[in-house]
Coordinates of C-alpha atoms in Angstrom, one line a residue:
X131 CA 73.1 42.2 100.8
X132 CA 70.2 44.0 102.7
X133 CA 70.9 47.6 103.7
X134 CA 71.8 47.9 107.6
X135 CA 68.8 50.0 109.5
X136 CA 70.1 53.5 111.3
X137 CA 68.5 53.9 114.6
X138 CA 67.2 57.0 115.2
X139 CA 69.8 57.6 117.9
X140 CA 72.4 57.3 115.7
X141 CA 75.3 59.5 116.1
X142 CA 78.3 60.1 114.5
X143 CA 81.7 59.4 115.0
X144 CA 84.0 61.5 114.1
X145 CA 83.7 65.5 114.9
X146 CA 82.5 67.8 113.1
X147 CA 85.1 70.0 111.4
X148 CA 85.0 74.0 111.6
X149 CA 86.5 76.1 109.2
X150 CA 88.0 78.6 112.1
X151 CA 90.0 75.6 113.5
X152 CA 93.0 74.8 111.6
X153 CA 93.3 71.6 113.9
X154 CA 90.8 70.3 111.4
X155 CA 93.6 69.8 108.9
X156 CA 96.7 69.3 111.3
X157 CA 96.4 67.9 115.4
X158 CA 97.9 70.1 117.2
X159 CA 101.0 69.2 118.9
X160 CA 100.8 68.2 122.8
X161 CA 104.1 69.2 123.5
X162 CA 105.1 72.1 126.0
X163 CA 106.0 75.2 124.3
X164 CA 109.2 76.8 124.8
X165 CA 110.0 77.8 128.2
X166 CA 108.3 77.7 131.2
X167 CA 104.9 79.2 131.6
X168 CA 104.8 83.1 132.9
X169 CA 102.3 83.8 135.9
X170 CA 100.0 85.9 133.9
X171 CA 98.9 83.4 131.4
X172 CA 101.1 84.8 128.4
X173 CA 103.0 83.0 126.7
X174 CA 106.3 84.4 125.3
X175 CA 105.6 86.0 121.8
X176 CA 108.7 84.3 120.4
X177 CA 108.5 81.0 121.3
X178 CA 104.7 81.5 120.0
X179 CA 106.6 82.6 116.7
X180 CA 109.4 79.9 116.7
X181 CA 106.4 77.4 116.9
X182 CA 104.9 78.6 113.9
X183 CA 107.2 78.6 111.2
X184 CA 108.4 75.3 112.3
X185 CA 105.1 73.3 111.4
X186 CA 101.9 74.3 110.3
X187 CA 100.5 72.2 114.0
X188 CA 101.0 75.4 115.7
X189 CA 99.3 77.9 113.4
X190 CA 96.8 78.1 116.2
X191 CA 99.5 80.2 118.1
X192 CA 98.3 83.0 115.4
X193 CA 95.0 83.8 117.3
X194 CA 97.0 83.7 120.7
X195 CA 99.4 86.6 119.2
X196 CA 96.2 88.1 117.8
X197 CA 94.6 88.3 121.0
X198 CA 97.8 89.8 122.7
X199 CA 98.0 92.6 119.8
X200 CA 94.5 93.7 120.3
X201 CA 94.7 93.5 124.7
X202 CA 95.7 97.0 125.1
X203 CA 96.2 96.5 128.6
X204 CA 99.0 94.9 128.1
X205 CA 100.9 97.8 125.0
X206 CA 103.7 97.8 127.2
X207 CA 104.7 94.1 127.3
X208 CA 103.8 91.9 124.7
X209 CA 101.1 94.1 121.8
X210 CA 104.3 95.6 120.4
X211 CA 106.3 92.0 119.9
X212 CA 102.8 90.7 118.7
X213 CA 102.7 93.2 116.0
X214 CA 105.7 92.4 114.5
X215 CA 106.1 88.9 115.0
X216 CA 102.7 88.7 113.3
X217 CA 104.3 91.0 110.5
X218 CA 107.0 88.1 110.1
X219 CA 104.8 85.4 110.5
X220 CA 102.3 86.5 107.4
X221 CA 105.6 87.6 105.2
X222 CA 107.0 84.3 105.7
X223 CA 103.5 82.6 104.8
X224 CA 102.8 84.4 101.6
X225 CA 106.4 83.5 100.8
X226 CA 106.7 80.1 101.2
X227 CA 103.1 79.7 99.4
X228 CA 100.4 78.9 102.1
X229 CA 97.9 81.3 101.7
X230 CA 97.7 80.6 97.7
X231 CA 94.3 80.8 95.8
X232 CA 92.5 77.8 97.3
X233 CA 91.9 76.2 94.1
X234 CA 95.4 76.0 93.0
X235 CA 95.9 73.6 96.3
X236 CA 95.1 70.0 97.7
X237 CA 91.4 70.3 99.8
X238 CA 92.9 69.6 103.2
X239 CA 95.5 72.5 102.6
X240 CA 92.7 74.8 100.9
X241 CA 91.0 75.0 104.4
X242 CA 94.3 76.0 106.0
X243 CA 95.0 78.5 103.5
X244 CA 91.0 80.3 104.1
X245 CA 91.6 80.1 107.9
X246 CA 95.1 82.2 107.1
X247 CA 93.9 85.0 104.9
X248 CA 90.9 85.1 107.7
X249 CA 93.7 85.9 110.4
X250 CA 95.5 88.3 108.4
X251 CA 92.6 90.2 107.2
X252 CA 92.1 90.4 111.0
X253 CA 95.6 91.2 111.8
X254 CA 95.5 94.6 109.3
X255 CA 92.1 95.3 110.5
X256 CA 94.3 95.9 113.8
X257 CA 97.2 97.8 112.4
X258 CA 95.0 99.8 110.6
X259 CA 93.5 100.8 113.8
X260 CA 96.4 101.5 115.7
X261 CA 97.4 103.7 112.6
X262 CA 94.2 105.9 113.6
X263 CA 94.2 105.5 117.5
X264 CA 97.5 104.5 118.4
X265 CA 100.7 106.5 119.8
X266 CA 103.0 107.8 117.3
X267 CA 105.4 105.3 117.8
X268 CA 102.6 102.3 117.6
X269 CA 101.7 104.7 114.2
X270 CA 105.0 104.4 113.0
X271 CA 105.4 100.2 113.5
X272 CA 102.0 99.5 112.1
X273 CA 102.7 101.5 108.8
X274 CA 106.3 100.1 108.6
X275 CA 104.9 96.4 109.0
X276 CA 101.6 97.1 106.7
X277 CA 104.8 98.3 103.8
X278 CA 106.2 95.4 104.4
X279 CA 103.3 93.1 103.7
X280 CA 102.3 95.0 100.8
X281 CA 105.5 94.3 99.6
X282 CA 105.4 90.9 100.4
X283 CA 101.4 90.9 98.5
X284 CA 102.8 92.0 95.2
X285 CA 106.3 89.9 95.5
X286 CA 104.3 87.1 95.0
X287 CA 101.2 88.2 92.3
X288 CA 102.8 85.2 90.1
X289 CA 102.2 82.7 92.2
X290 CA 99.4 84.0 93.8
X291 CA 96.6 86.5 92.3
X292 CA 94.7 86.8 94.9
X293 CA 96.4 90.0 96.2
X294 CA 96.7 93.1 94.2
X295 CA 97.6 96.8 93.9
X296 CA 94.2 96.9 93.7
X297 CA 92.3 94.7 96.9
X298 CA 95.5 94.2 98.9
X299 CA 96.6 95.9 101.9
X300 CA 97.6 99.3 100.3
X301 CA 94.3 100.7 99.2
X302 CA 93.3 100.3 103.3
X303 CA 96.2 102.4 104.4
X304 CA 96.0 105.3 102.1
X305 CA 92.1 105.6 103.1
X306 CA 93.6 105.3 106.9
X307 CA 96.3 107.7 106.7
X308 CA 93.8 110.5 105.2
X309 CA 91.2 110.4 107.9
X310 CA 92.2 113.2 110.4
X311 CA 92.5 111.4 113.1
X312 CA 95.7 109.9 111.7
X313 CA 97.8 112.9 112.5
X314 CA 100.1 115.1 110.1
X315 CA 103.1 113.8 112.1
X316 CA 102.4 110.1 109.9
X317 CA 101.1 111.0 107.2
X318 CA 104.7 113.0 106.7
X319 CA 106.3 110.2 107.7
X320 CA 104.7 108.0 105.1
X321 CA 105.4 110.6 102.3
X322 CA 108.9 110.7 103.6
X323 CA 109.7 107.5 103.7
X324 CA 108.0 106.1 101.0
X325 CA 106.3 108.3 98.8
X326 CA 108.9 110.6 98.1
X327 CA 111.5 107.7 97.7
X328 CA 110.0 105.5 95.1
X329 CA 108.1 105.3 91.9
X330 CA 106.2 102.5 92.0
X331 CA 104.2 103.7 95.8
X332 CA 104.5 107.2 94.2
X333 CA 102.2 106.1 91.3
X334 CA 100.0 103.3 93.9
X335 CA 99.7 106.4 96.3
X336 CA 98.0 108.9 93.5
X337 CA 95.9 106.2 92.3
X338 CA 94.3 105.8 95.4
X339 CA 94.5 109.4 96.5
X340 CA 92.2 110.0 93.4
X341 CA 89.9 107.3 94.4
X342 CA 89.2 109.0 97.7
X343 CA 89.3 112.4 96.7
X344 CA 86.3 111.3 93.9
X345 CA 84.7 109.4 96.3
X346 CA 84.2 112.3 98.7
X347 CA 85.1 110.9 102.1
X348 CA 84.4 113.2 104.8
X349 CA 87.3 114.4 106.5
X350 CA 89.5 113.1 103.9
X351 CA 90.2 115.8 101.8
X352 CA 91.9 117.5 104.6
X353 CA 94.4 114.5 104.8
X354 CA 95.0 114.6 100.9
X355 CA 96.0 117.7 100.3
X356 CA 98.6 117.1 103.1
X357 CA 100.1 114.4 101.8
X358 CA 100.0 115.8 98.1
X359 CA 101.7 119.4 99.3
X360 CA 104.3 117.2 101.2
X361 CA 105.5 115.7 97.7
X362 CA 108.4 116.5 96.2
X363 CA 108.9 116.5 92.0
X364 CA 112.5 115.6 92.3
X365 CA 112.1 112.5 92.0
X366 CA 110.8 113.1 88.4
X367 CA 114.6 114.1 87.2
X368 CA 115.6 110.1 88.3
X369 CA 114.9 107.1 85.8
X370 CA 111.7 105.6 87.3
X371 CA 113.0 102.0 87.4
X372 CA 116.6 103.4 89.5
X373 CA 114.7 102.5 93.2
X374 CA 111.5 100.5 93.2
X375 CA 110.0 99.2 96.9
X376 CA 108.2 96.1 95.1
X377 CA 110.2 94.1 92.4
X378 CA 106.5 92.9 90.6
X379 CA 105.7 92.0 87.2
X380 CA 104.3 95.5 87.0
X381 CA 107.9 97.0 87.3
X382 CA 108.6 94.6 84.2
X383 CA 106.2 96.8 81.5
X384 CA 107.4 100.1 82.3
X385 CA 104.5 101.3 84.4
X386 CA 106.6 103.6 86.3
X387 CA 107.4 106.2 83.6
X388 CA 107.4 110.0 84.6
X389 CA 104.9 110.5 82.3
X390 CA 102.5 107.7 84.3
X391 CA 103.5 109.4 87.7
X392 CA 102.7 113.2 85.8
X393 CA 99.3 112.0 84.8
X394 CA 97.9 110.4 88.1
X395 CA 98.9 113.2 90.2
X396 CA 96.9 115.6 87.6
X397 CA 94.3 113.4 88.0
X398 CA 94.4 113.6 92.1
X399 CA 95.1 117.7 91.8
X400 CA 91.8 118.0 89.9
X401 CA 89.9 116.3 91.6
X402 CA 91.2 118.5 94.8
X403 CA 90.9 121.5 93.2
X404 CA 87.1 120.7 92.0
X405 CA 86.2 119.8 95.7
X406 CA 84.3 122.7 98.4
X407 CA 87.5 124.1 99.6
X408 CA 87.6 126.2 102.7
X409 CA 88.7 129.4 102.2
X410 CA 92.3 128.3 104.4
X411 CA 92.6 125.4 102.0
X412 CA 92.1 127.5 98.9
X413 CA 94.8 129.9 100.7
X414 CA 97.2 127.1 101.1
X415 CA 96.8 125.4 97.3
X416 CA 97.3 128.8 96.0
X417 CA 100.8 129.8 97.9
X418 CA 102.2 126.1 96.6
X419 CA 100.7 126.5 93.7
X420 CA 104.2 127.2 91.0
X421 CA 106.6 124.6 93.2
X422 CA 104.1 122.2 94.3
X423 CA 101.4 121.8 92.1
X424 CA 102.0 123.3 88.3
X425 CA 105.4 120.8 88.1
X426 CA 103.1 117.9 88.4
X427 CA 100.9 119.0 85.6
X428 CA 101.1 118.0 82.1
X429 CA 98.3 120.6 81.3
X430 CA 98.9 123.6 82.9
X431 CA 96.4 125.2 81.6
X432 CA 94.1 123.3 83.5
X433 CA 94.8 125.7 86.0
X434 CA 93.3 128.3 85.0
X435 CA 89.6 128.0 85.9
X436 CA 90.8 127.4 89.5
X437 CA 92.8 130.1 89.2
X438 CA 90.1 132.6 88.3
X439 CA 87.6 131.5 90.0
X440 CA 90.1 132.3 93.0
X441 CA 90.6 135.7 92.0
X442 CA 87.1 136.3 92.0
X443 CA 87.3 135.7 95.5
X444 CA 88.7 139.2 96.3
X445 CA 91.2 139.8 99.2
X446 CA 94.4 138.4 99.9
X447 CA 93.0 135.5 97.7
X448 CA 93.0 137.3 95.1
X449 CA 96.2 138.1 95.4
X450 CA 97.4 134.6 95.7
X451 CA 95.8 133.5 92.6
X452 CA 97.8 136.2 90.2
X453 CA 100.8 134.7 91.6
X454 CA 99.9 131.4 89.8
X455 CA 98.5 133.2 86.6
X456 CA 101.7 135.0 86.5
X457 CA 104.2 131.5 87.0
X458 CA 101.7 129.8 84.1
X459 CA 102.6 133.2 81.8
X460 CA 106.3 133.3 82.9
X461 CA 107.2 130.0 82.8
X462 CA 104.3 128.1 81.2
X463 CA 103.8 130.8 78.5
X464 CA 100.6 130.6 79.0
X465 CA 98.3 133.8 76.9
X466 CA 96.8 135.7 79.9
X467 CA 96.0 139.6 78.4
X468 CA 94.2 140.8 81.4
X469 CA 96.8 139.8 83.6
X470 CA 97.9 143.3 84.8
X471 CA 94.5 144.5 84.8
X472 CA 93.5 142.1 87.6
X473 CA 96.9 143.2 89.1
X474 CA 95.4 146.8 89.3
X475 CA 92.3 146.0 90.4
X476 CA 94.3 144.3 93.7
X477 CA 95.1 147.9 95.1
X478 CA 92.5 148.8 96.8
X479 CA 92.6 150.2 100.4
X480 CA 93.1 147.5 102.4
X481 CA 96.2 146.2 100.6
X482 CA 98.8 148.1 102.9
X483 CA 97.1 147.1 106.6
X484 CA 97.1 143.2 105.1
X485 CA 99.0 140.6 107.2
X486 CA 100.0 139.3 103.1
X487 CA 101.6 143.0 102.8
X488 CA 104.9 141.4 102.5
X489 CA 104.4 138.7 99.6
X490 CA 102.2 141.4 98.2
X491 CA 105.3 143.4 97.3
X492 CA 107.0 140.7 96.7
X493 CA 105.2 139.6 93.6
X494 CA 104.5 143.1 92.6
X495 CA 108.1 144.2 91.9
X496 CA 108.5 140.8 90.1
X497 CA 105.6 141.3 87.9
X498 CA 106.6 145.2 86.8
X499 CA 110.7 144.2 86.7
X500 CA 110.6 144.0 82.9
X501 CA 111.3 146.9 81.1
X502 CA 109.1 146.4 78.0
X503 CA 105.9 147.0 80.0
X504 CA 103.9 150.9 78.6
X505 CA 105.3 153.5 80.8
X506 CA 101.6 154.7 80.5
X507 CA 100.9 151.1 82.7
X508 CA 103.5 152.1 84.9
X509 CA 102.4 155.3 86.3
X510 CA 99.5 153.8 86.9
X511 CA 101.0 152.0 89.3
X512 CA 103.0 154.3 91.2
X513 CA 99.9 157.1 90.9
X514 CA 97.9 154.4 92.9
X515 CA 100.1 153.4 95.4
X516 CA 101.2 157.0 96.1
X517 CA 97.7 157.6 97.0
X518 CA 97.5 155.0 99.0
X519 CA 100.0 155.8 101.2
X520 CA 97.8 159.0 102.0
X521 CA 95.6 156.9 104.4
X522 CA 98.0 153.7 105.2
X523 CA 100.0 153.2 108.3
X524 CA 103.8 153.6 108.2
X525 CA 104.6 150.3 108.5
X526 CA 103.4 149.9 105.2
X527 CA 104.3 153.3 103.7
X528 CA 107.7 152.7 104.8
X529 CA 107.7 150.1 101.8
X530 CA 106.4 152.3 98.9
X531 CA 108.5 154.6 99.0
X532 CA 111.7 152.6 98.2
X533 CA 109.3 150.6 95.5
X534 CA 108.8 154.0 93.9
X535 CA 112.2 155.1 93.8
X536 CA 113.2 151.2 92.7
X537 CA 110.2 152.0 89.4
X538 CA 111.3 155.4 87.9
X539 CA 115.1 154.3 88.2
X540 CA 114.3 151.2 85.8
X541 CA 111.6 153.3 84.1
X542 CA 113.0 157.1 83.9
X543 CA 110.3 158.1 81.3
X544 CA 107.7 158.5 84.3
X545 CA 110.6 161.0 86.3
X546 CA 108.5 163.8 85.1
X547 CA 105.8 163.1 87.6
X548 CA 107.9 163.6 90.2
X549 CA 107.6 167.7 89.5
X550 CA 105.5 168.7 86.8
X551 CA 105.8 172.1 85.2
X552 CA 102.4 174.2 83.9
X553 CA 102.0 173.9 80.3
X554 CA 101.1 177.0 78.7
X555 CA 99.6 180.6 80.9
X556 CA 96.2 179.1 81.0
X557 CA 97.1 176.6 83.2
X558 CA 100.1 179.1 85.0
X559 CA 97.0 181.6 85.6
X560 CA 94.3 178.7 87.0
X561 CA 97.2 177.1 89.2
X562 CA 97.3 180.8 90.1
X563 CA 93.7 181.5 91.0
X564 CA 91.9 178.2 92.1
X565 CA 94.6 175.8 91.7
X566 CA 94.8 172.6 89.3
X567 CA 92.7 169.8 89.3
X568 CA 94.1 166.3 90.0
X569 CA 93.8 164.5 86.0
X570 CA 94.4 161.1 87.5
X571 CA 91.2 159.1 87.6
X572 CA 91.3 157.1 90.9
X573 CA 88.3 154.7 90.3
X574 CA 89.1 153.9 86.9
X575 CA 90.2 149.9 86.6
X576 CA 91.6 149.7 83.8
X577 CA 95.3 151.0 84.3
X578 CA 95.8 152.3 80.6
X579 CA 93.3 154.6 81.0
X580 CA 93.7 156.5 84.2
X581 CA 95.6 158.8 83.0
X582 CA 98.2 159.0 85.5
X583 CA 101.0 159.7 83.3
X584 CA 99.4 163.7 82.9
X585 CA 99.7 164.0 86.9
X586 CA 102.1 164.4 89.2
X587 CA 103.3 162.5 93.1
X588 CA 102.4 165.4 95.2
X589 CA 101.9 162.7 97.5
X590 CA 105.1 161.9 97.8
X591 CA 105.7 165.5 98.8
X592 CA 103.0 165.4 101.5
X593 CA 104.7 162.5 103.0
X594 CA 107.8 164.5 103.7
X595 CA 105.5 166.6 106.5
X596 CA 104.4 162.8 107.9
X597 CA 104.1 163.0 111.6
X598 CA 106.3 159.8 112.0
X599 CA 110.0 160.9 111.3
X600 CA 111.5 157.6 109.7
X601 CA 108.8 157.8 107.0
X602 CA 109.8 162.4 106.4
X603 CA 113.3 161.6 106.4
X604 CA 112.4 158.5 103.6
X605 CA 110.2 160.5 101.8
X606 CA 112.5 163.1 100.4
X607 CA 114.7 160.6 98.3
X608 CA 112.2 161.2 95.9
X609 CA 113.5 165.1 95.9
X610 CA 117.4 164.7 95.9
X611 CA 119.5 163.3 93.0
X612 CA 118.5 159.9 91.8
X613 CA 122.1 158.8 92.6
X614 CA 121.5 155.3 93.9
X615 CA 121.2 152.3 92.1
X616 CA 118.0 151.1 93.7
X617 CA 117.1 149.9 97.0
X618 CA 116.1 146.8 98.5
X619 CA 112.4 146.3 99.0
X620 CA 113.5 143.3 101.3
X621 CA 114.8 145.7 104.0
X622 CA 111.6 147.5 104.4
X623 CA 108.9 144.5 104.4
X624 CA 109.0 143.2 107.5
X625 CA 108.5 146.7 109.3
X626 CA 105.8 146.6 111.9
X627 CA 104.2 149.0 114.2
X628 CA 106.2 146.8 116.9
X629 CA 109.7 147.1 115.0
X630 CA 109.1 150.8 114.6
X631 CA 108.4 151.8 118.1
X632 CA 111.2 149.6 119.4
X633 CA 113.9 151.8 117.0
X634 CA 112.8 154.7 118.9
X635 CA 113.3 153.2 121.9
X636 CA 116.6 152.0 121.7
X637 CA 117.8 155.5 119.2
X638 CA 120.2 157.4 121.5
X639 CA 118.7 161.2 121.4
X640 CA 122.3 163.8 121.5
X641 CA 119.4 166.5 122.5
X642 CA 116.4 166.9 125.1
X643 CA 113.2 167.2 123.0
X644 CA 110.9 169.7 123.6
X645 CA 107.6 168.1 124.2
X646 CA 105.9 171.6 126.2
X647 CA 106.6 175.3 126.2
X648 CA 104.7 175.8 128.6
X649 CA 104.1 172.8 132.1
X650 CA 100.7 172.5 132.5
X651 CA 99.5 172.4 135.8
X652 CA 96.5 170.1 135.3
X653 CA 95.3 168.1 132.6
X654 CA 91.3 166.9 133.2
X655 CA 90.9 170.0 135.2
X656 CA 90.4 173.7 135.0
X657 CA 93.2 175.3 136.3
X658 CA 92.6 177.7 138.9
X659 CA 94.8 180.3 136.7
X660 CA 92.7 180.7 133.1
X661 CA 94.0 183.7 132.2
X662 CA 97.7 182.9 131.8
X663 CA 97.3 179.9 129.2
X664 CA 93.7 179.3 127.0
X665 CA 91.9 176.3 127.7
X666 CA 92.4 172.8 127.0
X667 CA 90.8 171.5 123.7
X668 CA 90.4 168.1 125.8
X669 CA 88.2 169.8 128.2
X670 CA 86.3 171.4 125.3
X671 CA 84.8 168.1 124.3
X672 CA 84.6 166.2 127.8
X673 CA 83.4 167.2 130.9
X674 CA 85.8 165.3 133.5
X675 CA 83.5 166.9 136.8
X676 CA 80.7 165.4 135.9

């Protein structure tokens, strides 16, 4: 049979099909959706919902809920519903089995299934955002709902590979939630909530974490350390398979152990503590540095380049950063000999007007509580301070003092410095004559070699004539009978300039004091009278009639 000619006018019949219409597959339905219609032109998110899970006809209803989730003009009324019907909506999907690797399926449902996972990449595009720009309420339903579809992603890996831990929804929010625009408020939720509660997002969340952090997002690092200095370790004492969020064949090969958990968040520390820290973030690593970060380490000794390299520093930072050399020694045992040098090297003349004064002490009368340390090391210590307090304000003298006291009591073979005796004539007749020189070496950095144990705390004595009263009166404990067990440094740290003055304020005085012996008449001026009292050493160095 001859072969029919085609007119050039030829047209076909049937429409052409496009792959963003799932009408291509399934008609849709004429029927009136539930309800009657609202005056606005929105439909009711439920009925919309409903619609949907009863046949796949309606699965157009999915870009009408999408559209109503990204109108912000309308948060109030129907964006919210949209979100979380749409969270159902998918959950039930990748449940029952329709957005399956295409190849697994018949043709006509393959098309269905790409127009789906099209809709609900859109769909956590727009969670994602609201994570970033959204109130903290919005925040809070677009992480719960994205949980819940990573949960329902990995529920069904068996069935259906094409979603992993890997290029799933999870790696999106973890890159969402550490951009600063995000907020602390859910990031702490999201630790809260998830991270801290089970071991299987516990070990997903440092995997990622690590990712970003080597990747070097900007404004990300902020967000990590955050979230990592929000975790808790005591979730390491539990068996890791107690409470898992996702039930996946992963949970099945013991991927969960401590041991897992200890070596991705090693990975995600390093890779923090090799970044360009600001001088505030290298402030807050080190101060969480024994209960945040060492627990999570199964190489402490890691630690230690960070560590010195923070020291070097100088300052408060310094400071800091002998705290976590001293928890890696303590507890760690970690080999450190220069440890107390550094310590030594700390006191310097800006360590008692520092707004760290308090730790300060803190750690120091941890570090020198044992009783096996060299006396000679010792006296170092209380020589330098004592000098110290010569030029420090009495808010932090107030503090030294008690320290002292607390160091000779657990230490009484440095009490001889308190009143040292001449040794011999020769140094009777030159104490005599032109007086003794000082033997302690002030400069020296090295505290076994100072040689403070050959001099004596006159200073201590010179504070006892200290203009400010509290600080004479606590001064000459160091003079009377060493009856007391010890003090506590606690009761004298947090003693301010402000605390000071408001004790005198409030002290009830049984006697007048005697500020004048004599009323002055004038104080910028000459007085007319300058014979009956000598002049003014204020009008000596300013002329007030000019």
């Amino acid at each position: 049979m001859p072969a029919l000619a085609v007119s050039s006018g030829f047209r076909p019949r049937k429409r052409p099909r496009h792959d963003d219409d799932p009408s291509a597959v399934h008609k849709l339905d004429t029927a009136p959706l539930y309800g009657p219609p609202r005056p606005d032109g929105m439909q009711d998110v439920k009925s919309l919902e409903d619609q949907i899970l009863l046949s796949r006809r309606y699965y157009n209803n999915i870009s009408t809920l999408i559209d109503y989730l990204s109108n912000t003009s309308n948060v109030c009324n129907n964006s919210r519903q949209a979100l979380l019907a749409l969270c159902r909506i998918f959950s039930r999907l990748m449940a029952q089995g329709e957005m399956a690797v295409p190849h697994q399926r018949l043709q006509a449902q393959s098309v269905s299934s790409q127009w789906l996972m099209r809709k609900y990449q859109h769909y956590c595009t727009l969670i994602l955002s609201l994570l970033v720009n959204g109130t903290y309420d919005e925040k809070f339903m677009s992480l719960t709902s994205a949980m819940q579809l990573f949960k329902e992603e990995l529920s069904g890996l068996e069935s259906n590979p094409r979603f992993t831990s890997n290029n799933g929804i999870f790696p999106k929010i973890v890159q969402t939630l550490v951009q600063p625009k995000s907020g602390d408020e859910i990031r702490l939720c999201f630790v809260e909530e998830h991270v801290n509660r089970y071991p299987d997002i516990r070990l997903h969340t440092f995997r990622e974490l690590a990712i970003v952090a080597n990747e070097d997002h900007e404004g990300g690092l902020e967000g990590i350390i955050s979230m990592m200095v929000a975790l808790k370790d005591s979730g390491l004492s539990r068996s890791p398979t107690d409470d898992l969020f996702i039930h996946s064949p992963e949970s099945k090969l013991g991927l969960y152990t401590t041991a897992a958990q200890k070596r991705a968040a090693q990975g995600v520390w390093m890779a923090i503590l090799q970044s360009d820290l600001t001088e505030k973030q290298r402030k807050l690593l080190l101060k969480v540095m024994s209960h945040r970060i060492a627990p999570w380490f199964a190489r402490p000794e890691l630690l230690i380049d960070f560590l010195v390299d923070s020291f070097n520093v100088g300052g408060s930072t310094s400071l800091m950063a002998l705290s976590g050399l001293f928890y890696l020694i303590q507890k760690m045992n970690l080999d450190y000999p220069q440890f107390y040098q550094k310590l030594y090297s700390v006191l310097d003349c800006y360590v008692l007007h520092s707004k760290h004064r308090s730790r300060f002490f803190r750690l120091l009368e941890t570090f020198l509580a044992s009783t096996h340390i060299p006396f000679v090391l010792v006296a170092s210590f209380i020589k330098r301070l004592s000098r110290l307090c010569l030029y420090s304000p009495p808010s932090g003298t107030v503090v030294v003092v008690p320290w002292i006291y607390n160091l000779l009591k657990n230490h009484p073979t440095c009490t001889f410095m308190i009143h040292r005796q001449p040794n011999g004539t020769a140094e009777e007749r030159e104490l005599a004559t032109a007086g003794l020189r000082d033997p302690f070496r002030m400069e020296e950095d090295d505290p076994m070699l100072t040689r403070a144990i050959e001099s004596s705390l006159w200073e201590i004595e010179t504070l006892q004539s200290h203009f400010h009263p509290n600080i004479a009166a606590i001064a000459k404990i160091i003079s009377e009978q060493f009856t007391k067990q010890g003090y506590s440094v606690e009761d004298f740290l947090d003693h301010t300039y402000g605390s000071m003055l408001d004790t005198e304020l409030v002290k009830t005085t049984k006697k007048t004091p005697v500020v004048e012996y004599v009323i002055p008449r004038s104080i910028f001026v000459k007085s007319a009278d300058l014979h009956s009292r000598p002049e003014s050493l204020v009008l000596s160095l300013w002329d007030f009639d000019g």
